[in-house]
Short mmCIF file of C-alpha atoms in Angstrom, two decimals:
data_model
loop_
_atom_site.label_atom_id
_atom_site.label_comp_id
_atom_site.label_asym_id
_atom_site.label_seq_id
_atom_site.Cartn_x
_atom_site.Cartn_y
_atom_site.Cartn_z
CA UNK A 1 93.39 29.07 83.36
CA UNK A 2 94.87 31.90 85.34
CA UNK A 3 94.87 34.59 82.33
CA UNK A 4 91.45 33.10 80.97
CA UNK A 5 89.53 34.40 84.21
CA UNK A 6 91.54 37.40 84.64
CA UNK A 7 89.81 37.89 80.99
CA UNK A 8 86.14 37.12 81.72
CA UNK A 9 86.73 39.60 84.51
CA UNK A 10 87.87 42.65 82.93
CA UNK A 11 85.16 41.42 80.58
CA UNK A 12 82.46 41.86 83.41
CA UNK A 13 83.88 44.62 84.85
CA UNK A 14 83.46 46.71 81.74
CA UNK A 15 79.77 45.50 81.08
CA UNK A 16 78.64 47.26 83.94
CA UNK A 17 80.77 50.06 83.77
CA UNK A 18 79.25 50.58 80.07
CA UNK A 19 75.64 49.90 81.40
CA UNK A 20 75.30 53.13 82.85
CA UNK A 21 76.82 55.23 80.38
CA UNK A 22 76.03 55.06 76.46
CA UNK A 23 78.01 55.36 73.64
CA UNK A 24 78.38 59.01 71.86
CA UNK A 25 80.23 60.31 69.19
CA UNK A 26 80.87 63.91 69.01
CA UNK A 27 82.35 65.08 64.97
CA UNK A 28 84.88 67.74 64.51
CA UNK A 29 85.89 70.53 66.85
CA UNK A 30 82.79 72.13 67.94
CA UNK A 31 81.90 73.38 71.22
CA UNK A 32 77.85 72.04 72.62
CA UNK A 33 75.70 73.38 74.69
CA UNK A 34 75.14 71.57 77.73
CA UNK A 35 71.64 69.63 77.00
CA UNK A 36 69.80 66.44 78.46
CA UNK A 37 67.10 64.66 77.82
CA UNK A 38 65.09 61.75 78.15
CA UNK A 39 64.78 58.87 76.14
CA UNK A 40 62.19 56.14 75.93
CA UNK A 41 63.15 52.25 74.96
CA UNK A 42 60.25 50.39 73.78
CA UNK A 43 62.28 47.16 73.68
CA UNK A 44 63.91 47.39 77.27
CA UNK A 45 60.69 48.99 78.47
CA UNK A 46 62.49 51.68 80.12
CA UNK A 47 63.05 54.94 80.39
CA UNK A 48 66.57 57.19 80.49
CA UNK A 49 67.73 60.69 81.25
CA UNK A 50 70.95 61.17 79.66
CA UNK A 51 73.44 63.73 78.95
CA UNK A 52 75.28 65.12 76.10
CA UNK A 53 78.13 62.77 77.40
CA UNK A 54 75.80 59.73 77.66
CA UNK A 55 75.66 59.15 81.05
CA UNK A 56 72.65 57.71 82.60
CA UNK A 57 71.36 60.16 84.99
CA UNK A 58 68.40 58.69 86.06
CA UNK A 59 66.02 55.77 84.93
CA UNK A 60 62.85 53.97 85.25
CA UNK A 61 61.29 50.66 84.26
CA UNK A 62 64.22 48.49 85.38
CA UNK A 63 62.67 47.68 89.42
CA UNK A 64 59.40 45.00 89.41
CA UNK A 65 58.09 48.11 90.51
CA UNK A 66 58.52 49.74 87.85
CA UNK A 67 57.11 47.52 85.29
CA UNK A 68 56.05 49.14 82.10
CA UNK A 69 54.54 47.71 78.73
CA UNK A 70 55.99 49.57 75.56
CA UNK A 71 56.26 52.98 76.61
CA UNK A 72 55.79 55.45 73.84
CA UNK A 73 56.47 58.90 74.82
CA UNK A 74 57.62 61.17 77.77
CA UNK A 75 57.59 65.00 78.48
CA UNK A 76 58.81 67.23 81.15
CA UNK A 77 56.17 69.66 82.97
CA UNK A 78 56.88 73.10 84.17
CA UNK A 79 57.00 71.34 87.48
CA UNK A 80 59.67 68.86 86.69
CA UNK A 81 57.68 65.66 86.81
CA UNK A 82 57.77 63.37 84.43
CA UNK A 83 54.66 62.47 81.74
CA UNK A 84 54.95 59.03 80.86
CA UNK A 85 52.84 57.32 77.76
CA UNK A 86 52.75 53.70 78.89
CA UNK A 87 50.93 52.34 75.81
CA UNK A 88 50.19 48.67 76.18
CA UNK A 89 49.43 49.06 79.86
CA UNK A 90 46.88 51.84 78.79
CA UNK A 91 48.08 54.50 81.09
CA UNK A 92 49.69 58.23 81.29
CA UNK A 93 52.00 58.39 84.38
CA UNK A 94 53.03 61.69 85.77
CA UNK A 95 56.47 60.60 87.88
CA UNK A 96 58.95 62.12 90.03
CA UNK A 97 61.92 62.93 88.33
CA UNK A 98 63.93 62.73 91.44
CA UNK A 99 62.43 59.24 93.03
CA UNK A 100 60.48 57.70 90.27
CA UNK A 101 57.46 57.52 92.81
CA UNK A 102 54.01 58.07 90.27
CA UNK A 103 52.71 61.34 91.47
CA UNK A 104 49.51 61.23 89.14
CA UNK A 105 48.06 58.46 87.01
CA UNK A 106 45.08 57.96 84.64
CA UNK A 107 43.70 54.90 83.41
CA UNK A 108 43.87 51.44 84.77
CA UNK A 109 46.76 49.71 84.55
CA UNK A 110 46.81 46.66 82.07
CA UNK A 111 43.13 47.67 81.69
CA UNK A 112 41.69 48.84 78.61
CA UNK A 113 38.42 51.40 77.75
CA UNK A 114 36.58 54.20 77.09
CA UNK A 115 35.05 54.98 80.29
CA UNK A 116 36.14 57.40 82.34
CA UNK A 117 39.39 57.39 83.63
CA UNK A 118 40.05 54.71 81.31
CA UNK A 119 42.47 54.89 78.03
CA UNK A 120 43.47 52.25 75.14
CA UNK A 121 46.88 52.24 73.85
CA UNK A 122 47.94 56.25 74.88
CA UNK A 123 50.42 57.44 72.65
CA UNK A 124 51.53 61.00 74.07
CA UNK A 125 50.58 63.39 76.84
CA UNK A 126 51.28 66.55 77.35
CA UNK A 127 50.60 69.02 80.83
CA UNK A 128 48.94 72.29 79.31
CA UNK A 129 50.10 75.68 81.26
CA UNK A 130 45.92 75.33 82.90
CA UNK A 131 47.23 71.99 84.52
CA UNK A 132 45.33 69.63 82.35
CA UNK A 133 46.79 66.88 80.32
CA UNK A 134 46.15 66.47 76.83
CA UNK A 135 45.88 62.55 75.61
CA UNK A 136 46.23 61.28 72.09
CA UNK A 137 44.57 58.08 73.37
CA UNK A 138 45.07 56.10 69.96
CA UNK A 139 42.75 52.99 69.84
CA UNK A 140 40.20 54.91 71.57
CA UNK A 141 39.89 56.80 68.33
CA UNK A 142 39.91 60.34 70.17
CA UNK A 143 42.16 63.29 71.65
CA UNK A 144 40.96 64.41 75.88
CA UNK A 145 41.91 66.89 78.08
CA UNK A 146 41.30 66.13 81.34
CA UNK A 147 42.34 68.16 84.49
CA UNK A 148 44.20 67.18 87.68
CA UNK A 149 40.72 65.25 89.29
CA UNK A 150 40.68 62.75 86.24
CA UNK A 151 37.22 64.25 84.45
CA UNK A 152 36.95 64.72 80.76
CA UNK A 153 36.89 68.55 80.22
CA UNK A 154 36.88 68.11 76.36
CA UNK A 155 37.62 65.53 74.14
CA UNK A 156 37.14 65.31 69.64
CA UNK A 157 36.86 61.23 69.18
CA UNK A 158 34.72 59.40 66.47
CA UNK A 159 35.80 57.12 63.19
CA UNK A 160 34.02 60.13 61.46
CA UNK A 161 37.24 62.31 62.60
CA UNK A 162 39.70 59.80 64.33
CA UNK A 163 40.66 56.78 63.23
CA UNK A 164 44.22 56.20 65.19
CA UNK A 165 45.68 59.77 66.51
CA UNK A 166 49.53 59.49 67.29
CA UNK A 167 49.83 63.15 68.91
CA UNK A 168 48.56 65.93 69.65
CA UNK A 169 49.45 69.70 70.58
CA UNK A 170 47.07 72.82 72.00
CA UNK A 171 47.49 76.17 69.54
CA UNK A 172 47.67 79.13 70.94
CA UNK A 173 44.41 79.95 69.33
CA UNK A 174 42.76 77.32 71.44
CA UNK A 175 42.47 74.73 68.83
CA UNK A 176 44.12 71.51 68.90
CA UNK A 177 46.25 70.31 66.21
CA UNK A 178 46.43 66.19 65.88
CA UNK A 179 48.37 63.81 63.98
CA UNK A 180 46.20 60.96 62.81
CA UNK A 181 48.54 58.20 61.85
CA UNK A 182 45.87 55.62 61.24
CA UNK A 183 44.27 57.84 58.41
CA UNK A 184 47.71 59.65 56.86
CA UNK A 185 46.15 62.84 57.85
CA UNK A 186 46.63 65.68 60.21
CA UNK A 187 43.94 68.42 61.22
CA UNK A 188 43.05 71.26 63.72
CA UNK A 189 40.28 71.08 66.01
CA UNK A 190 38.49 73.75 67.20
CA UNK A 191 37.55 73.93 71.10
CA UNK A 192 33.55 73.43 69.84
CA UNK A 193 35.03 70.13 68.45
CA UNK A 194 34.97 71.40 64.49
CA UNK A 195 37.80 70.67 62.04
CA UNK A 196 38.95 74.21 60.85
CA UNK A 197 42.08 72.74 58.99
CA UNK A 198 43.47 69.61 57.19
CA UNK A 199 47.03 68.31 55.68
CA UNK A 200 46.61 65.36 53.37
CA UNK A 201 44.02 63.31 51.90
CA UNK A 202 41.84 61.40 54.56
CA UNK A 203 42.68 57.34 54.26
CA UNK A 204 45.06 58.38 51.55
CA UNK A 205 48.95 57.77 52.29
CA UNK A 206 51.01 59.93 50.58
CA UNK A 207 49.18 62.90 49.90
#
């Protein structure tokens, strides 16, 4: 009937209204600061910038393009660009925030390994203020900094130390602190590659 598709498309009309803009509740009468931020979805394979209001101000992953294989993490650089953990297709991505165009990638994609300029299920990147990126590269077993040409300029890896790091983060003593989900544990690394801290029992959940 006449009223039944003037239903369906209000109905329509809404969906993709609503698809750019997410739903946000704001509680009591405060005032915000403006923020936004970027969000990864592992299940829609995408990325989002959004806004205190929920807007979608930019995104990446929905093009065949753009085709990415449970993204894990993203960070802003000093420069703007975008550092993108695309685990399951074993790569970091540094992308413009402005086009989406990959500026800077390493590892293969949909290509596992150890060699260089090869990673195995990266879980976080981050751009250091020397220009290198640091890479918890998780199945790999090991934490590298490499710079902008794609070499190795340190790394801390073995089952001795690593079993599955999950992040990672460069002290301003020039030690490395990492998360190492796969043994419950976190330590700090020293720059000669010797464990000068610990949280938690190795292997041990809960401690």
């Amino acid at each position: 009937s006449e009223k039944m598709r003037e239903l369906l498309e209000k109905r329509i009309s809404e969906r993709k209204e609503s698809s750019n803009k997410a739903h946000v509740s704001v509680f009591g009468n405060v005032q915000l600061t403006d923020l936004d931020f970027y969000l990864v979805d592992r299940t829609r394979n995408v990325v989002i910038r959004t806004n205190r209001k929920g807007d979608y101000l930019w995104k990446y992953g929905e093009k065949p393009t753009e085709a990415l294989n449970k993204p894990h993490s993203c960070t802003k650089t000093s420069q703007g660009t975008i550092l993108l953990s695309d685990t399951d297709n074993h790569r970091v991505m540094e992308l413009s925030s402005k086009d989406g165009q990959i500026v800077w990638q390493y590892g293969q994609t949909g290509q596992k390994g150890v060699e260089a300029n090869f990673l195995h299920r990266p879980r976080l990147a981050l751009r250091l203020p020397n220009g290198h990126t640091l890479i918890a590269d998780q199945n790999s077993c090991r934490i590298i900094e490499v710079n902008s040409d794609k070499s190795i300029v340190w790394t801390s890896e073995g089952w001795e130390k690593l079993l599955a790091p999950f992040a990672a983060e460069k002290l301003g003593n020039g030690n490395t602190l990492v998360a190492d989900w796969g043994a419950h544990f976190v330590l700090e690394v020293s720059p000669q590659g010797q464990i000068v801290w610990s949280f938690g029992e190795r292997k041990v959940a809960g401690t």
